[in-house]
């Protein structure tokens, strides 16, 4: 990684114009190798009829202008009438755009509720998201090249740090990750805040209605990490089926267990995908490449994609009964909290495997632990947990579980895409345009 250009260092100002000032954090810690964020499918909601009680504190959201700008070969977006891409094309359960949302003019000089405001001469950006520009300075350089912004590099900061809170309160734009939970109380403490650019698709850590009520724009980066999460899904699933951790540990310990370790194949098996957003569609494409049969459950069904790929639509109970591998790629919303509990696990085959690459709250972890120890299901692959990092990990003692610290989206390519889309939308906001993935009530 090359050295960042900071005042007094790097390229002379005459080569790049007058750059914005970057204020580095005091003694910023080294970037850790795991983050608490997931960008695959945290938008939308499950409709009524799932039998799940609403949960307070989380808010279903919808994206009014989402599109997959990266067009990965594995998961093309589904065209809609009029040439529009589907709302939330890159995330789990898609939601339709708010009626009239596309026709409503947008400008940073007028709020999303129609209240007029003065245009700002200078903007302060609080850069909180730890994964931002983790492997390259290109997107940070784009920010600092604008003369109308001051960038406060607060990556690794925490709300219980007075220094961080002081910087956060001075900002009118925040680039955030999953560590910063913007609830109504915190939003009340940020009177200058006008725009939040969230890395990743997940928005369960932001109170969207509270932000809208305070005239705060919230945008995210759906579609940036769909390939990364889909590939990690199969890395873990195949690792479990072929007992890769045991093979590796045995070899390192001087054991030669050929003949003692037997695996399972995925060819000809049925994949049941819960959440057919961009990640779910990528998983479907890869599964079919392995010769698998694919069924799906999503209340906002991608008709064209499913028809083209011969993907069969199922209700949740039927999907659970039929599937050899149940893959969770839906958002965490009040309707999907504990979507997979004791009853649902009881519907699954004894030979089936549960794969959760989404959010820990979607699966009742206590019920899952009981199902695994009783061998009601064969195994589980978990990359997301209800508490992150977990204070305890009972699954670690189970041989039929493969664990990963929520790193499905953690690739160089995905982080670069997330950072780039976040900066693109900050620039759209600054230039008086509607951010491409702006979220509303």
Coordinates of C-alpha atoms in Angstrom, one line a residue:
X1 CA 0.0 0.0 0.0
X2 CA 1.5 3.4 -0.9
X3 CA 1.8 6.2 1.5
X4 CA -1.2 8.5 1.8
X5 CA -0.8 12.1 0.7
X6 CA -1.2 14.2 3.8
X7 CA -0.5 17.9 4.3
X8 CA 3.2 18.5 3.8
X9 CA 3.9 15.0 2.2
X10 CA 3.4 13.2 -1.0
X11 CA 2.5 14.9 -4.3
X12 CA 2.9 18.7 -4.4
X13 CA -0.3 20.6 -4.4
X14 CA 0.4 22.1 -7.9
X15 CA 0.1 18.6 -9.4
X16 CA -3.4 17.9 -8.0
X17 CA -4.8 21.3 -7.3
X18 CA -5.5 22.4 -3.8
X19 CA -6.5 19.2 -2.0
X20 CA -8.9 19.0 0.9
X21 CA -7.3 18.7 4.3
X22 CA -7.1 15.3 5.8
X23 CA -6.9 15.2 9.5
X24 CA -5.6 11.8 10.6
X25 CA -6.7 10.1 13.8
X26 CA -4.4 10.1 16.7
X27 CA -2.5 6.8 16.9
X28 CA -5.0 5.0 14.6
X29 CA -4.9 1.3 15.4
X30 CA -3.7 -1.3 12.8
X31 CA -6.6 -2.5 10.6
X32 CA -7.9 -5.7 12.1
X33 CA -8.5 -8.7 9.9
X34 CA -12.2 -8.9 10.6
X35 CA -15.0 -6.5 10.6
X36 CA -18.6 -6.4 11.7
X37 CA -20.3 -5.7 8.6
X38 CA -22.1 -7.5 5.8
X39 CA -23.1 -6.0 2.5
X40 CA -25.0 -8.7 0.8
X41 CA -28.7 -8.4 1.6
X42 CA -29.8 -6.2 4.4
X43 CA -32.6 -4.3 2.7
X44 CA -36.2 -5.1 2.2
X45 CA -38.5 -7.1 4.3
X46 CA -40.5 -10.3 4.5
X47 CA -44.2 -9.8 4.0
X48 CA -46.9 -10.8 6.5
X49 CA -47.7 -14.4 6.8
X50 CA -44.4 -15.7 8.0
X51 CA -45.6 -16.1 11.6
X52 CA -42.9 -13.9 13.0
X53 CA -43.6 -11.2 15.4
X54 CA -42.2 -7.7 14.7
X55 CA -39.2 -6.5 16.6
X56 CA -38.6 -3.0 17.7
X57 CA -35.3 -1.2 17.1
X58 CA -34.8 -2.5 13.5
X59 CA -36.4 -1.0 10.5
X60 CA -37.2 -2.4 7.1
X61 CA -36.0 -0.2 4.4
X62 CA -36.3 0.1 0.6
X63 CA -34.0 1.5 -2.0
X64 CA -35.5 3.7 -4.5
X65 CA -32.9 3.7 -7.2
X66 CA -30.8 0.7 -6.8
X67 CA -28.9 -1.0 -9.7
X68 CA -26.0 -3.4 -10.0
X69 CA -23.4 -1.1 -11.7
X70 CA -20.8 -3.8 -11.7
X71 CA -22.7 -6.4 -13.7
X72 CA -20.8 -9.5 -12.5
X73 CA -21.2 -12.4 -15.0
X74 CA -22.7 -14.7 -12.3
X75 CA -25.6 -12.5 -11.2
X76 CA -27.0 -10.2 -13.8
X77 CA -29.8 -7.9 -12.5
X78 CA -33.3 -8.6 -13.6
X79 CA -34.7 -6.0 -16.0
X80 CA -38.1 -4.5 -15.1
X81 CA -40.8 -2.9 -17.3
X82 CA -39.5 0.4 -18.7
X83 CA -35.9 -0.7 -18.6
X84 CA -35.5 -0.1 -14.9
X85 CA -33.4 -2.5 -12.8
X86 CA -35.2 -4.0 -9.9
X87 CA -35.2 -2.1 -6.6
X88 CA -32.5 -3.5 -4.3
X89 CA -31.0 -5.4 -7.2
X90 CA -28.0 -6.2 -5.1
X91 CA -29.5 -7.1 -1.8
X92 CA -31.7 -9.8 -0.2
X93 CA -35.5 -9.4 -0.2
X94 CA -36.1 -6.7 -2.7
X95 CA -38.7 -4.0 -2.1
X96 CA -40.5 -1.9 -4.6
X97 CA -39.6 1.8 -4.8
X98 CA -41.8 4.3 -3.1
X99 CA -44.5 5.6 -5.4
X100 CA -43.4 8.8 -6.9
X101 CA -39.9 8.6 -5.4
X102 CA -38.2 8.8 -8.8
X103 CA -40.2 11.8 -9.9
X104 CA -39.3 13.8 -6.7
X105 CA -36.6 16.3 -7.4
X106 CA -33.5 16.1 -5.2
X107 CA -31.0 18.7 -4.2
X108 CA -28.7 19.0 -1.1
X109 CA -30.0 22.6 -0.8
X110 CA -33.5 21.3 -0.1
X111 CA -34.3 18.5 2.4
X112 CA -35.9 15.2 1.5
X113 CA -39.0 16.4 3.3
X114 CA -39.2 19.5 1.1
X115 CA -37.8 22.0 3.6
X116 CA -35.4 24.6 2.1
X117 CA -31.9 24.9 3.4
X118 CA -28.9 27.0 2.5
X119 CA -26.3 25.4 0.4
X120 CA -23.1 24.6 2.4
X121 CA -19.9 26.3 1.4
X122 CA -17.6 23.8 3.1
X123 CA -18.4 20.2 4.0
X124 CA -16.9 18.0 6.8
X125 CA -16.7 14.3 6.1
X126 CA -16.2 11.9 9.1
X127 CA -14.6 8.8 7.7
X128 CA -15.7 6.1 10.3
X129 CA -15.9 2.9 8.2
X130 CA -12.8 0.8 9.1
X131 CA -12.9 -1.2 5.8
X132 CA -12.9 2.0 3.7
X133 CA -9.9 2.1 1.3
X134 CA -8.3 -0.8 3.2
X135 CA -6.2 -2.0 0.3
X136 CA -5.8 1.2 -1.8
X137 CA -5.7 4.9 -1.2
X138 CA -7.5 5.7 -4.5
X139 CA -10.9 6.5 -3.0
X140 CA -9.4 8.5 -0.1
X141 CA -7.5 10.5 -2.7
X142 CA -10.7 11.2 -4.6
X143 CA -12.2 12.6 -1.4
X144 CA -9.2 14.7 -0.5
X145 CA -8.9 16.1 -4.1
X146 CA -12.1 18.1 -3.6
X147 CA -11.5 21.6 -2.3
X148 CA -14.9 21.9 -0.8
X149 CA -14.5 19.2 1.9
X150 CA -12.4 18.5 5.0
X151 CA -11.9 14.8 5.7
X152 CA -11.7 13.6 9.3
X153 CA -10.1 10.2 9.3
X154 CA -11.8 8.5 12.3
X155 CA -11.5 4.8 11.2
X156 CA -11.3 2.7 14.3
X157 CA -13.1 5.4 16.5
X158 CA -15.8 4.5 18.9
X159 CA -18.8 6.5 20.3
X160 CA -17.5 6.2 23.8
X161 CA -14.3 8.1 22.8
X162 CA -14.9 11.9 23.4
X163 CA -12.4 12.7 20.6
X164 CA -14.3 10.6 18.1
X165 CA -17.7 12.0 19.2
X166 CA -16.4 15.6 18.8
X167 CA -15.3 14.9 15.2
X168 CA -18.6 13.0 14.5
X169 CA -20.6 15.9 15.8
X170 CA -18.7 18.4 13.6
X171 CA -19.5 16.5 10.4
X172 CA -22.3 16.9 8.0
X173 CA -21.4 13.7 6.0
X174 CA -20.4 10.4 7.5
X175 CA -19.0 7.4 5.7
X176 CA -19.9 4.6 8.1
X177 CA -19.6 0.8 8.5
X178 CA -21.3 -1.6 10.8
X179 CA -19.6 -0.4 14.0
X180 CA -21.5 2.8 14.1
X181 CA -25.1 2.3 15.2
X182 CA -27.0 5.4 14.3
X183 CA -30.2 5.2 16.3
X184 CA -32.6 8.1 17.1
X185 CA -30.7 9.1 20.2
X186 CA -27.3 9.4 18.5
X187 CA -28.9 11.2 15.5
X188 CA -30.2 13.8 17.9
X189 CA -26.7 14.4 19.1
X190 CA -25.5 15.0 15.5
X191 CA -27.2 18.3 14.5
X192 CA -25.0 18.9 11.5
X193 CA -25.4 15.5 9.9
X194 CA -27.1 15.6 6.5
X195 CA -25.8 12.5 4.7
X196 CA -24.7 9.0 5.7
X197 CA -22.9 6.8 3.1
X198 CA -22.9 3.3 4.5
X199 CA -20.4 0.7 3.2
X200 CA -22.2 -2.5 2.4
X201 CA -25.8 -3.2 1.7
X202 CA -26.8 -3.9 5.4
X203 CA -28.7 -1.1 7.0
X204 CA -30.0 -2.8 10.2
X205 CA -27.6 -0.5 12.2
X206 CA -29.3 2.7 11.0
X207 CA -32.7 3.9 12.1
X208 CA -34.0 4.9 8.6
X209 CA -37.3 6.5 9.7
X210 CA -35.5 8.5 12.3
X211 CA -32.9 9.7 9.8
X212 CA -35.7 10.6 7.3
X213 CA -37.5 12.5 10.0
X214 CA -34.4 14.5 10.6
X215 CA -33.8 15.2 6.9
X216 CA -30.7 13.0 6.8
X217 CA -29.9 11.2 3.5
X218 CA -28.9 7.6 3.9
X219 CA -27.3 5.6 1.1
X220 CA -25.6 2.3 0.9
X221 CA -23.6 0.1 -1.6
X222 CA -25.7 -2.9 -2.6
X223 CA -24.1 -5.1 -5.3
X224 CA -20.5 -4.4 -4.3
X225 CA -19.9 -7.6 -2.5
X226 CA -22.3 -10.1 -4.0
X227 CA -19.6 -12.2 -5.7
X228 CA -17.4 -12.1 -2.6
X229 CA -20.1 -13.4 -0.3
X230 CA -21.3 -16.0 -2.8
X231 CA -17.8 -17.4 -3.3
X232 CA -17.2 -17.5 0.5
X233 CA -20.5 -19.5 0.8
X234 CA -19.1 -22.3 -1.3
X235 CA -15.6 -22.1 0.3
X236 CA -17.2 -22.8 3.7
X237 CA -19.8 -25.3 2.5
X238 CA -17.3 -27.4 0.5
X239 CA -14.9 -27.1 3.5
X240 CA -17.5 -28.7 5.7
X241 CA -18.6 -31.4 3.3
X242 CA -15.0 -32.4 2.5
X243 CA -13.8 -32.0 6.1
X244 CA -11.0 -29.7 5.0
X245 CA -10.2 -28.4 8.6
X246 CA -9.7 -32.0 9.8
X247 CA -7.6 -32.9 6.8
X248 CA -5.4 -29.8 7.4
X249 CA -5.1 -30.4 11.1
X250 CA -4.3 -34.0 10.6
X251 CA -1.5 -33.3 8.2
X252 CA 0.0 -30.7 10.4
X253 CA -0.1 -33.1 13.3
X254 CA 1.7 -35.9 11.4
X255 CA -1.5 -37.9 10.7
X256 CA -2.2 -39.6 7.4
X257 CA -6.0 -40.3 7.5
X258 CA -6.6 -41.4 3.9
X259 CA -9.6 -43.6 4.0
X260 CA -10.7 -42.4 7.4
X261 CA -12.1 -39.1 6.1
X262 CA -15.1 -39.3 3.8
X263 CA -16.8 -36.3 2.2
X264 CA -20.0 -35.5 0.4
X265 CA -20.6 -34.1 -3.1
X266 CA -22.9 -31.1 -4.1
X267 CA -23.6 -32.3 -7.6
X268 CA -27.3 -33.3 -7.9
X269 CA -28.2 -31.8 -4.5
X270 CA -30.9 -29.3 -4.0
X271 CA -29.9 -25.8 -2.9
X272 CA -32.7 -23.8 -1.2
X273 CA -31.9 -20.1 -1.2
X274 CA -33.7 -17.8 1.2
X275 CA -33.3 -14.3 -0.3
X276 CA -32.9 -14.0 -4.1
X277 CA -31.2 -10.7 -4.3
X278 CA -27.8 -10.3 -6.0
X279 CA -26.0 -12.6 -3.5
X280 CA -28.7 -15.2 -3.7
X281 CA -28.6 -15.1 -7.5
X282 CA -24.8 -15.4 -7.5
X283 CA -25.1 -18.4 -5.2
X284 CA -27.8 -19.9 -7.5
X285 CA -25.5 -19.5 -10.5
X286 CA -22.5 -21.1 -8.8
X287 CA -24.7 -24.0 -7.5
X288 CA -25.9 -24.7 -11.0
X289 CA -22.3 -24.7 -12.2
X290 CA -21.7 -27.5 -9.7
X291 CA -24.7 -29.4 -11.2
X292 CA -27.1 -28.6 -8.3
X293 CA -30.8 -28.0 -8.4
X294 CA -31.9 -24.6 -7.1
X295 CA -35.1 -23.5 -5.5
X296 CA -35.7 -20.2 -3.8
X297 CA -37.9 -18.2 -1.4
X298 CA -38.2 -14.4 -1.8
X299 CA -41.5 -12.4 -1.6
X300 CA -40.1 -10.2 -4.4
X301 CA -39.3 -12.9 -6.8
X302 CA -36.9 -12.2 -9.7
X303 CA -39.2 -13.6 -12.4
X304 CA -36.9 -13.1 -15.4
X305 CA -33.7 -14.4 -13.8
X306 CA -35.6 -17.4 -12.3
X307 CA -37.1 -18.3 -15.6
X308 CA -33.8 -18.0 -17.5
X309 CA -32.0 -20.2 -14.9
X310 CA -34.9 -22.6 -14.3
X311 CA -35.0 -21.8 -10.6
X312 CA -38.1 -23.1 -8.9
X313 CA -40.0 -20.8 -6.5
X314 CA -41.0 -22.3 -3.1
X315 CA -42.7 -21.1 0.1
X316 CA -40.4 -21.3 3.1
X317 CA -41.7 -24.5 4.6
X318 CA -41.5 -26.4 1.3
X319 CA -38.0 -25.1 0.7
X320 CA -36.8 -26.3 4.1
X321 CA -38.3 -29.8 3.6
X322 CA -36.9 -30.3 0.1
X323 CA -33.4 -28.8 0.4
X324 CA -30.1 -30.5 1.0
X325 CA -28.4 -27.1 1.6
X326 CA -30.4 -24.2 3.0
X327 CA -28.6 -20.9 2.3
X328 CA -29.6 -17.8 4.1
X329 CA -29.0 -14.6 2.1
X330 CA -31.9 -12.3 3.3
X331 CA -31.8 -9.1 5.3
X332 CA -32.3 -8.8 9.0
X333 CA -35.6 -7.0 9.5
X334 CA -38.3 -7.1 12.2
X335 CA -40.0 -9.7 10.0
X336 CA -37.0 -12.0 9.5
X337 CA -35.6 -12.0 13.1
X338 CA -35.5 -15.6 14.2
X339 CA -36.9 -16.6 10.8
X340 CA -35.2 -20.0 11.3
X341 CA -36.2 -21.4 14.7
X342 CA -37.0 -24.7 16.3
X343 CA -40.1 -25.4 14.1
X344 CA -38.3 -24.5 10.9
X345 CA -35.2 -26.6 11.7
X346 CA -37.5 -29.5 12.5
X347 CA -38.7 -29.3 8.9
X348 CA -35.3 -29.9 7.4
X349 CA -33.8 -33.2 6.4
X350 CA -31.6 -35.0 8.8
X351 CA -28.9 -34.9 6.1
X352 CA -29.3 -31.2 5.4
X353 CA -26.8 -28.4 6.1
X354 CA -27.8 -24.8 7.1
X355 CA -25.6 -22.0 5.7
X356 CA -26.0 -18.5 7.2
X357 CA -24.0 -15.8 5.5
X358 CA -26.4 -13.0 6.3
X359 CA -27.1 -11.9 9.9
X360 CA -27.0 -13.8 13.1
X361 CA -30.4 -12.7 14.2
X362 CA -32.1 -14.4 11.4
X363 CA -31.3 -17.8 12.9
X364 CA -32.2 -18.7 16.5
X365 CA -28.8 -19.8 17.5
X366 CA -30.0 -21.7 20.6
X367 CA -32.4 -23.7 18.5
X368 CA -29.7 -24.4 15.9
X369 CA -27.3 -25.6 18.6
X370 CA -29.9 -28.1 19.9
X371 CA -30.7 -29.3 16.3
X372 CA -27.0 -29.9 15.6
X373 CA -26.2 -31.7 18.9
X374 CA -29.3 -33.9 18.4
X375 CA -28.4 -34.5 14.8
X376 CA -31.7 -33.3 13.6
X377 CA -29.7 -31.7 10.8
X378 CA -26.3 -32.8 9.5
X379 CA -24.3 -29.6 9.9
X380 CA -24.1 -25.8 9.7
X381 CA -21.9 -23.2 8.2
X382 CA -21.9 -19.8 10.0
X383 CA -20.3 -16.5 9.0
X384 CA -22.7 -14.3 11.0
X385 CA -23.7 -14.3 14.6
X386 CA -26.3 -12.5 16.8
X387 CA -23.5 -11.0 18.8
X388 CA -20.3 -9.9 17.1
X389 CA -17.7 -10.6 18.2
X390 CA -19.4 -13.4 20.3
X391 CA -18.8 -13.4 24.0
X392 CA -18.9 -17.2 23.9
X393 CA -18.9 -19.7 21.0
X394 CA -20.7 -23.0 21.9
X395 CA -20.6 -24.0 18.2
X396 CA -16.8 -24.3 18.4
X397 CA -17.1 -27.6 20.3
X398 CA -19.2 -29.2 17.5
X399 CA -17.4 -31.2 14.8
X400 CA -20.3 -30.7 12.3
X401 CA -20.0 -26.9 12.2
X402 CA -17.6 -24.7 10.2
X403 CA -17.2 -21.1 11.5
X404 CA -16.0 -17.9 10.0
X405 CA -15.8 -14.4 11.6
X406 CA -18.2 -12.5 9.3
X407 CA -15.7 -12.1 6.5
X408 CA -17.8 -13.1 3.5
X409 CA -17.5 -9.6 2.0
X410 CA -13.8 -9.2 2.9
X411 CA -12.0 -9.3 -0.4
X412 CA -9.8 -6.6 -2.0
X413 CA -12.2 -6.3 -4.9
X414 CA -15.4 -6.0 -2.8
X415 CA -13.9 -3.4 -0.4
X416 CA -12.7 -1.3 -3.3
X417 CA -16.2 -1.4 -4.9
X418 CA -17.9 -0.5 -1.7
X419 CA -15.5 2.4 -1.1
X420 CA -15.9 3.6 -4.7
X421 CA -19.7 3.5 -4.6
X422 CA -19.8 5.3 -1.3
X423 CA -17.6 8.1 -2.6
X424 CA -19.6 8.3 -5.8
X425 CA -22.7 8.9 -3.7
X426 CA -21.1 11.5 -1.5
X427 CA -20.1 13.3 -4.6
X428 CA -23.6 13.1 -6.0
X429 CA -24.9 14.6 -2.7
X430 CA -22.4 17.4 -2.8
X431 CA -23.2 18.1 -6.5
X432 CA -26.9 18.4 -5.9
X433 CA -27.8 15.0 -7.4
X434 CA -29.8 12.2 -5.9
X435 CA -27.5 9.5 -4.5
X436 CA -27.9 6.4 -6.7
X437 CA -28.8 4.1 -3.7
X438 CA -30.7 6.6 -1.5
X439 CA -33.0 4.9 1.1
X440 CA -36.3 6.3 2.2
X441 CA -38.9 5.4 4.8

